[in-house]
mmCIF file with all atom_site columns, C-alpha atoms in Angstrom:
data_model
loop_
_atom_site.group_PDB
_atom_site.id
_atom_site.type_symbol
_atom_site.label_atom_id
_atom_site.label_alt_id
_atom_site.label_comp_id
_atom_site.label_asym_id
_atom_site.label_entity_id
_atom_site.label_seq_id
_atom_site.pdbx_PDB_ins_code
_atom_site.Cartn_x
_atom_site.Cartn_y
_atom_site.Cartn_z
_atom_site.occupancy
_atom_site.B_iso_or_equiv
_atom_site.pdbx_formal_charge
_atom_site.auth_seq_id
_atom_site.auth_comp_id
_atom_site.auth_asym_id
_atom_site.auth_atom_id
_atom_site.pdbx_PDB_model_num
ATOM 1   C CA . UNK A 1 1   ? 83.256  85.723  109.924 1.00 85.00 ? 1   UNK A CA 1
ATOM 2   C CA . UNK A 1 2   ? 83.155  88.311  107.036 1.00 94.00 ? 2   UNK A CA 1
ATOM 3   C CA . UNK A 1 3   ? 86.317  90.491  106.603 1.00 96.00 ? 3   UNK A CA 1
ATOM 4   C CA . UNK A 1 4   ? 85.899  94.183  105.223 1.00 97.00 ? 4   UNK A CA 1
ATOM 5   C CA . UNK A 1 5   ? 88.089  92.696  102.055 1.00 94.00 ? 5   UNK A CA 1
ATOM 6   C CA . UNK A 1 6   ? 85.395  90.419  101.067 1.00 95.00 ? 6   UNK A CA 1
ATOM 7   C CA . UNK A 1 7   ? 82.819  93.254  100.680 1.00 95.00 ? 7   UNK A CA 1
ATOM 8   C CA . UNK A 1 8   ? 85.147  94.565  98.317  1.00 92.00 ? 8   UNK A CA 1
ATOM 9   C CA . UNK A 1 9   ? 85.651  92.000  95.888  1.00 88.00 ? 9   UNK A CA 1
ATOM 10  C CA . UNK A 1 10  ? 83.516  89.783  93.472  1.00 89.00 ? 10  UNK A CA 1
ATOM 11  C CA . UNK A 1 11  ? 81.074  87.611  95.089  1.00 90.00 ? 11  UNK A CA 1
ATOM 12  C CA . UNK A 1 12  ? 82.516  84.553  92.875  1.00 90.00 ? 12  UNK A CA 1
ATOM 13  C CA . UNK A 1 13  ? 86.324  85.483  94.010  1.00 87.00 ? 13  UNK A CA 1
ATOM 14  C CA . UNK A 1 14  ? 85.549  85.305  97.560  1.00 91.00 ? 14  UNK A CA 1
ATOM 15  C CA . UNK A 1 15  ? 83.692  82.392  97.523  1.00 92.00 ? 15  UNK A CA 1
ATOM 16  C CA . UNK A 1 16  ? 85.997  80.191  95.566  1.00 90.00 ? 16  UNK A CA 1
ATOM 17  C CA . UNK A 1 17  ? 88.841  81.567  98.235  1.00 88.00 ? 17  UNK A CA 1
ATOM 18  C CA . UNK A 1 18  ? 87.015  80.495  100.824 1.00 90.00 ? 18  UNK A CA 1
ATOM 19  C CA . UNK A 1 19  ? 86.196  76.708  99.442  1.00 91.00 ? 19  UNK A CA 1
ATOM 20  C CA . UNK A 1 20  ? 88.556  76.422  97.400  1.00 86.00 ? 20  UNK A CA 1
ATOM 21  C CA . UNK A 1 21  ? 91.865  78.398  97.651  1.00 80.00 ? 21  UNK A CA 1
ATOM 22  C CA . UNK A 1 22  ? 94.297  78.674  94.586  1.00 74.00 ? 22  UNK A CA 1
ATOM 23  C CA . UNK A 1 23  ? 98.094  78.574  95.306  1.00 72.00 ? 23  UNK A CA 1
ATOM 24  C CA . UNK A 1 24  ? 99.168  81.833  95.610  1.00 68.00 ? 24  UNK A CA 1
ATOM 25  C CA . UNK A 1 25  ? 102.314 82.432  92.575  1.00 66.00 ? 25  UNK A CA 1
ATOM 26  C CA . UNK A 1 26  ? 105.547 83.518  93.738  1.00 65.00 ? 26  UNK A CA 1
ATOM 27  C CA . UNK A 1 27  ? 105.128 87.300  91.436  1.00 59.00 ? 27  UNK A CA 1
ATOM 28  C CA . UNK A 1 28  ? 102.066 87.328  93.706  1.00 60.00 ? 28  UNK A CA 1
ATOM 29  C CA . UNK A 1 29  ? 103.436 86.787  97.151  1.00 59.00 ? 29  UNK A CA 1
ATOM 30  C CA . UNK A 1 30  ? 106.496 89.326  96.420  1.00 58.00 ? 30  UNK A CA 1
ATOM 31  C CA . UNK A 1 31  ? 104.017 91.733  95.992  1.00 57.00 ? 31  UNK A CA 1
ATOM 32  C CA . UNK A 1 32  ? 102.187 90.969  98.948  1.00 57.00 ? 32  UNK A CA 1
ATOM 33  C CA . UNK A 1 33  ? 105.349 91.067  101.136 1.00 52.00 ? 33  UNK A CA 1
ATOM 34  C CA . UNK A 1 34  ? 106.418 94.175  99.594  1.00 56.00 ? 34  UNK A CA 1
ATOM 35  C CA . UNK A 1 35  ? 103.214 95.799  100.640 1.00 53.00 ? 35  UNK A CA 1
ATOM 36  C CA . UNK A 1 36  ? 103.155 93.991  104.155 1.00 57.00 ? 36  UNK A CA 1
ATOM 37  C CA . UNK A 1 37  ? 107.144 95.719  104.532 1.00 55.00 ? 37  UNK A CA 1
ATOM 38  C CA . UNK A 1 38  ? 105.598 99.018  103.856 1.00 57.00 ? 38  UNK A CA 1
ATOM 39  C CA . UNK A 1 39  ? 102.689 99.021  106.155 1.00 54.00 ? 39  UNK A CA 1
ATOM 40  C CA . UNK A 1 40  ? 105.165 97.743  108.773 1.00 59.00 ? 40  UNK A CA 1
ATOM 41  C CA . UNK A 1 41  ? 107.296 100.761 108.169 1.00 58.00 ? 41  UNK A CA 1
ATOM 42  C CA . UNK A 1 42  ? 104.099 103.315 108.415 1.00 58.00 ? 42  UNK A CA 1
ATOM 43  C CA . UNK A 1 43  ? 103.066 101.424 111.738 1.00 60.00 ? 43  UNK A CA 1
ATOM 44  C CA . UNK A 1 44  ? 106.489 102.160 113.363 1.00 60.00 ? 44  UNK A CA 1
ATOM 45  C CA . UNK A 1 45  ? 105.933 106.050 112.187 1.00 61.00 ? 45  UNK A CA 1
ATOM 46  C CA . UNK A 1 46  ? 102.766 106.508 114.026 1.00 58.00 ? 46  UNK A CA 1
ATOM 47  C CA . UNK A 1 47  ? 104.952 106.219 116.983 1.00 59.00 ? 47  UNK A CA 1
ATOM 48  C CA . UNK A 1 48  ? 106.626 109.271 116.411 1.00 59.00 ? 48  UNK A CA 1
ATOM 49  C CA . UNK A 1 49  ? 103.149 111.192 116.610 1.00 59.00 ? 49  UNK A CA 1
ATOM 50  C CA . UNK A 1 50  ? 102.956 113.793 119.554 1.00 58.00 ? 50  UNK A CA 1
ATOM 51  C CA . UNK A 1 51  ? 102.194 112.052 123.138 1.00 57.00 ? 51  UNK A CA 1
ATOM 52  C CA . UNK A 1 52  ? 99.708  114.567 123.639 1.00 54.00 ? 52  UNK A CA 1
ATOM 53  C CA . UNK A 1 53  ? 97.729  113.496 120.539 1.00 72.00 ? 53  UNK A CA 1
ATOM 54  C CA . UNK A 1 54  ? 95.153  110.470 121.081 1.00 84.00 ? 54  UNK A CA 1
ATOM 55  C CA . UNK A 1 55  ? 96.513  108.485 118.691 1.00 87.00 ? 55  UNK A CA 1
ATOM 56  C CA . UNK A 1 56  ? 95.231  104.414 117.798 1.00 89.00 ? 56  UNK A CA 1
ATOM 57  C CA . UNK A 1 57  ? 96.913  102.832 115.323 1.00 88.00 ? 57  UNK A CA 1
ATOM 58  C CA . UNK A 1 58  ? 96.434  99.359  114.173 1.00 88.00 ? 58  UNK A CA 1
ATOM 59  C CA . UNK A 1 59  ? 92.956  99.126  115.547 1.00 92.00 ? 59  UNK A CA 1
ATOM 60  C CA . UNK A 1 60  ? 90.882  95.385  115.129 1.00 95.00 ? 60  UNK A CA 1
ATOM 61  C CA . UNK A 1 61  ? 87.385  95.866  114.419 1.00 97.00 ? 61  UNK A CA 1
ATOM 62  C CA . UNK A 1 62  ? 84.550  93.565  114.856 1.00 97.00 ? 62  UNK A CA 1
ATOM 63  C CA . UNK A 1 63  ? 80.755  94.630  114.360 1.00 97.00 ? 63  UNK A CA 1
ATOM 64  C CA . UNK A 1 64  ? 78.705  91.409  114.329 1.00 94.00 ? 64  UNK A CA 1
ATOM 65  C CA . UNK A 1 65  ? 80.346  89.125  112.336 1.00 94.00 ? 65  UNK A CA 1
ATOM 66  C CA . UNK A 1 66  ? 81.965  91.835  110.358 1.00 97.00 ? 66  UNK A CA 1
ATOM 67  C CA . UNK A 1 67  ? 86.304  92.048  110.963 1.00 97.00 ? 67  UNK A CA 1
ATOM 68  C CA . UNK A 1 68  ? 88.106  94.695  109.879 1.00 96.00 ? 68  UNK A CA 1
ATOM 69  C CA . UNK A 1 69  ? 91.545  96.324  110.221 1.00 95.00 ? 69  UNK A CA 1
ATOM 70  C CA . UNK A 1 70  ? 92.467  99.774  110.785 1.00 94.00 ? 70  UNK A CA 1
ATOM 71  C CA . UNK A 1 71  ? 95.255  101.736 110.008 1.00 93.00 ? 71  UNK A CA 1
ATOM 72  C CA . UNK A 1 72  ? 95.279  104.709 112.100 1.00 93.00 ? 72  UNK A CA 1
ATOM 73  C CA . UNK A 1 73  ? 92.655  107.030 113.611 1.00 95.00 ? 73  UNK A CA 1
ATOM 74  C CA . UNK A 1 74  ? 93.982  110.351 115.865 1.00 93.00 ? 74  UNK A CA 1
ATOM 75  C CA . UNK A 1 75  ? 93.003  113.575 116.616 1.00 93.00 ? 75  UNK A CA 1
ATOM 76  C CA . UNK A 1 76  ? 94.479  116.447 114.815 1.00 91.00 ? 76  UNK A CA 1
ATOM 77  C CA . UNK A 1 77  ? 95.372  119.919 116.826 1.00 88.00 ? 77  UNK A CA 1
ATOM 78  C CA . UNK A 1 78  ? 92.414  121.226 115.379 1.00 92.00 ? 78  UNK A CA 1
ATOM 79  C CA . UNK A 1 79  ? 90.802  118.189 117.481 1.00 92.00 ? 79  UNK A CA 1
ATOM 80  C CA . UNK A 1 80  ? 89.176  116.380 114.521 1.00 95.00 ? 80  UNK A CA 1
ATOM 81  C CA . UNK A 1 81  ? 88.948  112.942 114.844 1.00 96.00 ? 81  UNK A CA 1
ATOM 82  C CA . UNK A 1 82  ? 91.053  111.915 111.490 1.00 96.00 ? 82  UNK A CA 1
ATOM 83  C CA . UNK A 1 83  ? 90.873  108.447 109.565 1.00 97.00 ? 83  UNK A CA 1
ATOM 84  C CA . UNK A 1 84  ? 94.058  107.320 107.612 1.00 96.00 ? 84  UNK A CA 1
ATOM 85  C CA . UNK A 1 85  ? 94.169  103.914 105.495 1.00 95.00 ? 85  UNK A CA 1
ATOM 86  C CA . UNK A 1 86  ? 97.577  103.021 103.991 1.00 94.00 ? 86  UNK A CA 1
ATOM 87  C CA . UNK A 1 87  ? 97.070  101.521 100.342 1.00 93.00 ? 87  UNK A CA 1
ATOM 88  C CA . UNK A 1 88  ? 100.661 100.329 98.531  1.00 90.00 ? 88  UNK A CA 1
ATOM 89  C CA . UNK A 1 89  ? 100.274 100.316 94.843  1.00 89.00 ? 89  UNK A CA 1
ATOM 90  C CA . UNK A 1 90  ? 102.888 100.115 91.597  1.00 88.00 ? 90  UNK A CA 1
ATOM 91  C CA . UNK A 1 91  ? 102.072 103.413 90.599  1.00 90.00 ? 91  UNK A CA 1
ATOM 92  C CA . UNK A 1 92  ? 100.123 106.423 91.232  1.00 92.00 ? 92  UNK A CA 1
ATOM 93  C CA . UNK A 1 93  ? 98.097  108.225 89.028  1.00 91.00 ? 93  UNK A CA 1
ATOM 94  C CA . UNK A 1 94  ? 96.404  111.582 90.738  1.00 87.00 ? 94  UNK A CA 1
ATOM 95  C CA . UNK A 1 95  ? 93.615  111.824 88.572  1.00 88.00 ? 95  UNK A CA 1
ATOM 96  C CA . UNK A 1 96  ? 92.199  108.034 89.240  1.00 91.00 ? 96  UNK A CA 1
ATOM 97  C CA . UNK A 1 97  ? 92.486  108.536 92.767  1.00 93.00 ? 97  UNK A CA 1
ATOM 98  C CA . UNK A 1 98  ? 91.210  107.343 95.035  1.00 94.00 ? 98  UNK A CA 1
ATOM 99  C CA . UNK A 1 99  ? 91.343  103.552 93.209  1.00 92.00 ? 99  UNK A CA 1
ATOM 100 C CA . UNK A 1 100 ? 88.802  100.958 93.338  1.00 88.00 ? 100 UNK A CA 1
ATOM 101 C CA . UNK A 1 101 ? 86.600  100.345 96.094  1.00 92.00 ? 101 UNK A CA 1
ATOM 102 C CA . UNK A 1 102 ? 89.306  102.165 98.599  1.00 95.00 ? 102 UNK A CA 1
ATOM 103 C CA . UNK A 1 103 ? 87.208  105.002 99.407  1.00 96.00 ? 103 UNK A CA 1
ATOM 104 C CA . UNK A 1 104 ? 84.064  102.650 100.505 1.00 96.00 ? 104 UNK A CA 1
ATOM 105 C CA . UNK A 1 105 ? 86.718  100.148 102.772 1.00 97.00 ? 105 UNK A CA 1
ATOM 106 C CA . UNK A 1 106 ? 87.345  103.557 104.575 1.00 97.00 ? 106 UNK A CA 1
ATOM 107 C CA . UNK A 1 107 ? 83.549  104.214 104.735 1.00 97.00 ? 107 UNK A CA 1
ATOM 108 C CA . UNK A 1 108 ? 83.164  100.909 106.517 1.00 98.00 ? 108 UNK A CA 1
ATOM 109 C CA . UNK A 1 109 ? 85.861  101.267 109.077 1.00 98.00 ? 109 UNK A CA 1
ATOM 110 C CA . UNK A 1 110 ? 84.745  104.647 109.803 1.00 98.00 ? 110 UNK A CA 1
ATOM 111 C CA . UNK A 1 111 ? 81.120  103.189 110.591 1.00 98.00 ? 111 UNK A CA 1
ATOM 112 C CA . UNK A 1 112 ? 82.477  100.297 112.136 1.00 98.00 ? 112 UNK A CA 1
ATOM 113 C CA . UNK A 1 113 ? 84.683  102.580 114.286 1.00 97.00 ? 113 UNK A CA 1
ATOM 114 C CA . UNK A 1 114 ? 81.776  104.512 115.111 1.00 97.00 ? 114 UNK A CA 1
ATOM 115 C CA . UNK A 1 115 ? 79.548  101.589 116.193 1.00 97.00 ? 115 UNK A CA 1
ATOM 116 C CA . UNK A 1 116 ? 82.511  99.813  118.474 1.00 97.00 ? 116 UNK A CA 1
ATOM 117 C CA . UNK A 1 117 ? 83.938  102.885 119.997 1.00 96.00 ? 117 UNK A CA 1
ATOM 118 C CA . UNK A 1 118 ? 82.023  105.350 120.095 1.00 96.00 ? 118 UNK A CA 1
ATOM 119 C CA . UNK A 1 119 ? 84.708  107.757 117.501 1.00 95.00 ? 119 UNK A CA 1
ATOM 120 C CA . UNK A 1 120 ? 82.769  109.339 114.691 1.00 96.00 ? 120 UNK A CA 1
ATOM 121 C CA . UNK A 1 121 ? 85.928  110.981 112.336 1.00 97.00 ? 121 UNK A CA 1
ATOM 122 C CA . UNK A 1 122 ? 85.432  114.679 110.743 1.00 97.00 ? 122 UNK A CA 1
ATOM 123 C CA . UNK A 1 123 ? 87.739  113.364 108.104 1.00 97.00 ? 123 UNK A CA 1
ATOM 124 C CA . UNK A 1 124 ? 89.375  110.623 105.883 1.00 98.00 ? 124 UNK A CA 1
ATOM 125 C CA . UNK A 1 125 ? 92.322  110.198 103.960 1.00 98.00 ? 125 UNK A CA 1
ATOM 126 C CA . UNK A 1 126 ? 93.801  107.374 101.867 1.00 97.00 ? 126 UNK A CA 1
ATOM 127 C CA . UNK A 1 127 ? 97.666  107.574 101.837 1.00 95.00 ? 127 UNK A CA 1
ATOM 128 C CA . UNK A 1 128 ? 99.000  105.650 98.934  1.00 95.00 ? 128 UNK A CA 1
ATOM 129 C CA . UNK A 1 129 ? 102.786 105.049 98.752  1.00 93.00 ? 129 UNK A CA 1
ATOM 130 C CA . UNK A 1 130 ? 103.864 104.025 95.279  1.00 92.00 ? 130 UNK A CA 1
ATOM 131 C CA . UNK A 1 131 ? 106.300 101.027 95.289  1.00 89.00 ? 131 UNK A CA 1
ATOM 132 C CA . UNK A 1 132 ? 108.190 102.731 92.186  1.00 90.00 ? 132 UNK A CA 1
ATOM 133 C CA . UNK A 1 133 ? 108.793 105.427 93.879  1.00 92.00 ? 133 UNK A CA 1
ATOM 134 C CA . UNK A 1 134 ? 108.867 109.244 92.827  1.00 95.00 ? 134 UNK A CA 1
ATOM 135 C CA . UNK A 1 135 ? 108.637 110.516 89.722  1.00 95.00 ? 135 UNK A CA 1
ATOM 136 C CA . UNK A 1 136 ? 111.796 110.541 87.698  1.00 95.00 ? 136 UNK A CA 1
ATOM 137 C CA . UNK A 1 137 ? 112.771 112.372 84.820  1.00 96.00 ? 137 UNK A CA 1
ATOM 138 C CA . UNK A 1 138 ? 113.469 109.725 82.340  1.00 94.00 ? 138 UNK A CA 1
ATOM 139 C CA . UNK A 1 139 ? 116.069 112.656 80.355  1.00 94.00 ? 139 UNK A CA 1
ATOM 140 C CA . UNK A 1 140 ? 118.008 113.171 83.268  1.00 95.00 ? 140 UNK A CA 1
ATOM 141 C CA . UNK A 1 141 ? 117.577 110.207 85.434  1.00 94.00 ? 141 UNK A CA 1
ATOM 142 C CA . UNK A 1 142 ? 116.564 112.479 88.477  1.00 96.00 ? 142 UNK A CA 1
ATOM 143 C CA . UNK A 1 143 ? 113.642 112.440 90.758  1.00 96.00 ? 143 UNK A CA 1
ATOM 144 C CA . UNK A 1 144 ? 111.345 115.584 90.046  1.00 96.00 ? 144 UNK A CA 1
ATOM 145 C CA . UNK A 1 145 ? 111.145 118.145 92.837  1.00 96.00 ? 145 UNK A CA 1
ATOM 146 C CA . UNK A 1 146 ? 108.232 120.072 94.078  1.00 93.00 ? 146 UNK A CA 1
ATOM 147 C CA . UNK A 1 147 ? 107.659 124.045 93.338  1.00 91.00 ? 147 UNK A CA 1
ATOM 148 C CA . UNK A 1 148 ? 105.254 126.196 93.069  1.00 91.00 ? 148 UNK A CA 1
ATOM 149 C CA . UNK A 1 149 ? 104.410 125.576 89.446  1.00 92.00 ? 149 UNK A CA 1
ATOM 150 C CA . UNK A 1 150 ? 104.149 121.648 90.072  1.00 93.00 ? 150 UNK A CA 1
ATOM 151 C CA . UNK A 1 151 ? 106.494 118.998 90.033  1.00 95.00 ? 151 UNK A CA 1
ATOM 152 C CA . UNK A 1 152 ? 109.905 119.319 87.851  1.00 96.00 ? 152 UNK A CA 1
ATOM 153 C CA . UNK A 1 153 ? 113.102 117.911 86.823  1.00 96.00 ? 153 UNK A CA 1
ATOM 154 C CA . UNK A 1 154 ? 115.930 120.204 89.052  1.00 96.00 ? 154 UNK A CA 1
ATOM 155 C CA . UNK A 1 155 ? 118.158 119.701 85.820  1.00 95.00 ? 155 UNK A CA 1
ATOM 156 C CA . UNK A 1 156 ? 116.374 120.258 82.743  1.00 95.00 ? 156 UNK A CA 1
ATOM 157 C CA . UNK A 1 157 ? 113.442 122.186 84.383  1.00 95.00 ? 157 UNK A CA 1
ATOM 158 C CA . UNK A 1 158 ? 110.698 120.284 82.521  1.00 96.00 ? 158 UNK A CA 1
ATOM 159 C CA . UNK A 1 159 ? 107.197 120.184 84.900  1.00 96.00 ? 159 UNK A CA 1
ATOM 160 C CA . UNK A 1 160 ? 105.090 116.611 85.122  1.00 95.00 ? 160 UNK A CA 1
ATOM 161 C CA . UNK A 1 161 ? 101.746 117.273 85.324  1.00 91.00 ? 161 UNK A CA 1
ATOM 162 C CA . UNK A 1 162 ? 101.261 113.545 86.978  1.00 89.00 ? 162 UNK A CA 1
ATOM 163 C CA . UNK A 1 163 ? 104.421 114.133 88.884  1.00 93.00 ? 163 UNK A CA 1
ATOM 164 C CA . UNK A 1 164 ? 104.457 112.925 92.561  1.00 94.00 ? 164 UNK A CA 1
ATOM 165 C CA . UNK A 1 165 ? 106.992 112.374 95.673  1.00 94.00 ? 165 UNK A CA 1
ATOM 166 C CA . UNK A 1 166 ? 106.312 108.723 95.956  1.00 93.00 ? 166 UNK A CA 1
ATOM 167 C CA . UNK A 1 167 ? 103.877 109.164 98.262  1.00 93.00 ? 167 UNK A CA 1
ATOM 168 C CA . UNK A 1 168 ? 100.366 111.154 98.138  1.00 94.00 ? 168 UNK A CA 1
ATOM 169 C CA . UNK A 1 169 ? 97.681  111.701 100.721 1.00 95.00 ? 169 UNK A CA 1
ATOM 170 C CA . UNK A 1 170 ? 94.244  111.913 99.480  1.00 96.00 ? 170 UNK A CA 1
ATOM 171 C CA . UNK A 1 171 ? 91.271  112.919 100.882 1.00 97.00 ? 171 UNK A CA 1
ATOM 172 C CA . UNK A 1 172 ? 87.652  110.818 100.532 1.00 96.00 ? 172 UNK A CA 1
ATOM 173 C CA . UNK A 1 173 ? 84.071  111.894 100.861 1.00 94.00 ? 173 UNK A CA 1
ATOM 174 C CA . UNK A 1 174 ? 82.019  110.824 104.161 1.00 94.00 ? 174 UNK A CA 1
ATOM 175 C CA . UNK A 1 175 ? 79.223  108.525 103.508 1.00 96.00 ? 175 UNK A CA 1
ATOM 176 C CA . UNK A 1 176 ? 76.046  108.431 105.618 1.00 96.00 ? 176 UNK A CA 1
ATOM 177 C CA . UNK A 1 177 ? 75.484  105.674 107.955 1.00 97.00 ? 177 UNK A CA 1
ATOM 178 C CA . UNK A 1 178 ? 72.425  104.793 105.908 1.00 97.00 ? 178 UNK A CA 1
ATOM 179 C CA . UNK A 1 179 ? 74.648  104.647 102.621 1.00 97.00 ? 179 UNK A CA 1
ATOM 180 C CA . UNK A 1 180 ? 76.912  102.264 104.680 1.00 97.00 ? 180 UNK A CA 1
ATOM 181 C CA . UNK A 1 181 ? 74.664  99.944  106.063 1.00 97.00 ? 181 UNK A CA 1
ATOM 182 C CA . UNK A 1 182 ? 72.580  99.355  102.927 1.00 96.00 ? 182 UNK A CA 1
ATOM 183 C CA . UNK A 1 183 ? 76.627  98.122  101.357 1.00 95.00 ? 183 UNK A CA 1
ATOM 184 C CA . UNK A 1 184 ? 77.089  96.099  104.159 1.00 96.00 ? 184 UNK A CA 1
ATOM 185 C CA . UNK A 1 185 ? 73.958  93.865  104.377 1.00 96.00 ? 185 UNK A CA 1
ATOM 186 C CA . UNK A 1 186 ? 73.568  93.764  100.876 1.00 94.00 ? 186 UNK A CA 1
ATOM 187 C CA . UNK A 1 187 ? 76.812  92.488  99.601  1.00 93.00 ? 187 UNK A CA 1
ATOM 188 C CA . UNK A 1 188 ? 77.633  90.191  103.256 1.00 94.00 ? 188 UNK A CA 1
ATOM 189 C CA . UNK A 1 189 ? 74.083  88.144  102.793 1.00 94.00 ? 189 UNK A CA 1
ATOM 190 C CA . UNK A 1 190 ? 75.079  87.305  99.305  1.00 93.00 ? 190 UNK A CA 1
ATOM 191 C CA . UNK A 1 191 ? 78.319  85.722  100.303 1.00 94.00 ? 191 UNK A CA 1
ATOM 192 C CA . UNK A 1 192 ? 76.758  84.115  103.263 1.00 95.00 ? 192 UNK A CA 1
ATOM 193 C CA . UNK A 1 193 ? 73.576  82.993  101.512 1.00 95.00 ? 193 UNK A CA 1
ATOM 194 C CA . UNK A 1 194 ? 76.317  81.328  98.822  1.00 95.00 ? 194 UNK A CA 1
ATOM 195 C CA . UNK A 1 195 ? 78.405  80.139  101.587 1.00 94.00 ? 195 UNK A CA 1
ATOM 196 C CA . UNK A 1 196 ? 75.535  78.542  103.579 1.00 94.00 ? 196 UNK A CA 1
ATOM 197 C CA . UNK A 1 197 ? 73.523  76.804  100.374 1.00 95.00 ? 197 UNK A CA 1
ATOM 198 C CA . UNK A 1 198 ? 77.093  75.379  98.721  1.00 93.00 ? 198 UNK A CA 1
ATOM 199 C CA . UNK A 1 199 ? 76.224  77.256  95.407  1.00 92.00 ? 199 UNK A CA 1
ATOM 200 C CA . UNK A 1 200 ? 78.822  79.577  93.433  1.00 91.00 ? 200 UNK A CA 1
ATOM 201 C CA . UNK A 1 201 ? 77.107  83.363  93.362  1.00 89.00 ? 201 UNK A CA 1
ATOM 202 C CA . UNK A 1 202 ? 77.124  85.551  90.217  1.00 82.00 ? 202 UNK A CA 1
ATOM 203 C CA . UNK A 1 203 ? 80.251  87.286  89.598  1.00 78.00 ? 203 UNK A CA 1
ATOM 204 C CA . UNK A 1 204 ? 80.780  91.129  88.941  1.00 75.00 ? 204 UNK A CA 1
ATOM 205 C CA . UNK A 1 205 ? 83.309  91.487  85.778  1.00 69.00 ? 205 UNK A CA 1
ATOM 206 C CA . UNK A 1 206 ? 86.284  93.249  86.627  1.00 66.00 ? 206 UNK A CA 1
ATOM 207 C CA . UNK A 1 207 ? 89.844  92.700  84.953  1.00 55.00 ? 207 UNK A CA 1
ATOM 208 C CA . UNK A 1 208 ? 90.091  89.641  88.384  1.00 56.00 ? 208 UNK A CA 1
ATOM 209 C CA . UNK A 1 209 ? 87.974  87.765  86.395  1.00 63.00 ? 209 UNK A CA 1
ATOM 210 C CA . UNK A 1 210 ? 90.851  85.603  85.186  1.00 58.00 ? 210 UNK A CA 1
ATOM 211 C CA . UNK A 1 211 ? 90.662  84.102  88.432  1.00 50.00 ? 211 UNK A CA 1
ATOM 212 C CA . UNK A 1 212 ? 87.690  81.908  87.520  1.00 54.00 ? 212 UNK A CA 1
ATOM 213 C CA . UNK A 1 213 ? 88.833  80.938  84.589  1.00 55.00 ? 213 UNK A CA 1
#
């Protein structure tokens, strides 16, 4: 089996975790429970959505030998089929959004989705939730408020132009099936051909590249 994840990230990463897994450092798995306490929290909100709203949340996907996880998928009152994926990060920075390969993992599920269930969405959205929280005036030592000029300190008045909430919702472009599809095959053959023949597969240099070394 192939997990969405994998598409995601060097060829050479994936393959070493799968023959040969490093121990994971302690910094590394407080981050990864941090991030596994806020998706917990977000799960237990999508209970509070409206009854009358079809709602799935926490939905297992499986298209051949493809697995993927997702989020949350309802219908809005304006009955479009909407796609959420939560993403955790240390910080957020509006105009880098959305990061990485985030907005192709949403692609995926939403063909994936598509192919399983038969639920094409009008619509995704990445919600990222910053683990340092909201912006903070570092003058006053207060979170920044929101107002109709932007985001700014309540005591000194001064606006952030990267100011946030702590939280931000963000929407991503729709790819084509075809545009889909073409990621898919392309990037799962080369970590099963590598898999299959025993032989470590060219890497793509990114700042994980430590991880090899």
């Amino acid at each position: 089996e192939i997990h969405v994840s994998d598409l995601l990230s060097c060829p050479r990463k994936v393959y070493l975790q799968k023959t040969s897994p490093a121990p994971v450092a302690p910094h590394e798995m407080l981050s990864l429970f941090k991030g596994l306490a806020v998706h917990d929290r977000l799960e237990e909100s999508n209970t509070s959505l409206p009854h009358r709203t079809p709602a799935y949340p926490e939905m297992v996907l499986k298209v051949d030998d493809l697995i993927g996880r997702l989020d949350l998928v309802y219908m809005t009152e304006s009955r479009k089929w909407r796609l959420v994926d939560y993403k955790s990060c240390k910080e957020i920075f509006p105009s880098l959004m959305p990061y990485g390969e985030h907005e192709v993992q949403t692609a995926i599920y939403a063909w994936m989705l598509s192919k399983q269930y038969g639920i094409k969405p009008d619509e995704i959205f990445i919600q990222y939730i910053s683990m340092s929280g909201p912006t903070q005036c570092k003058k006053c030592r207060t979170t920044v408020e929101w107002s109709e000029d932007g985001y700014r300190c309540p005591k000194c008045g001064k606006y952030f132009d990267k100011g946030h909430l702590g939280a931000m919702l963000i929407p991503v472009r729709m790819y084509k099936d075809a545009e889909v599809e073409e990621v898919v095959e392309v990037r799962k053959k080369l970590i099963k051909d590598a898999l299959a023949k025993q032989e470590l597969p060219a890497g793509v240099p990114t700042w994980l590249c430590s991880y090899c070394k």
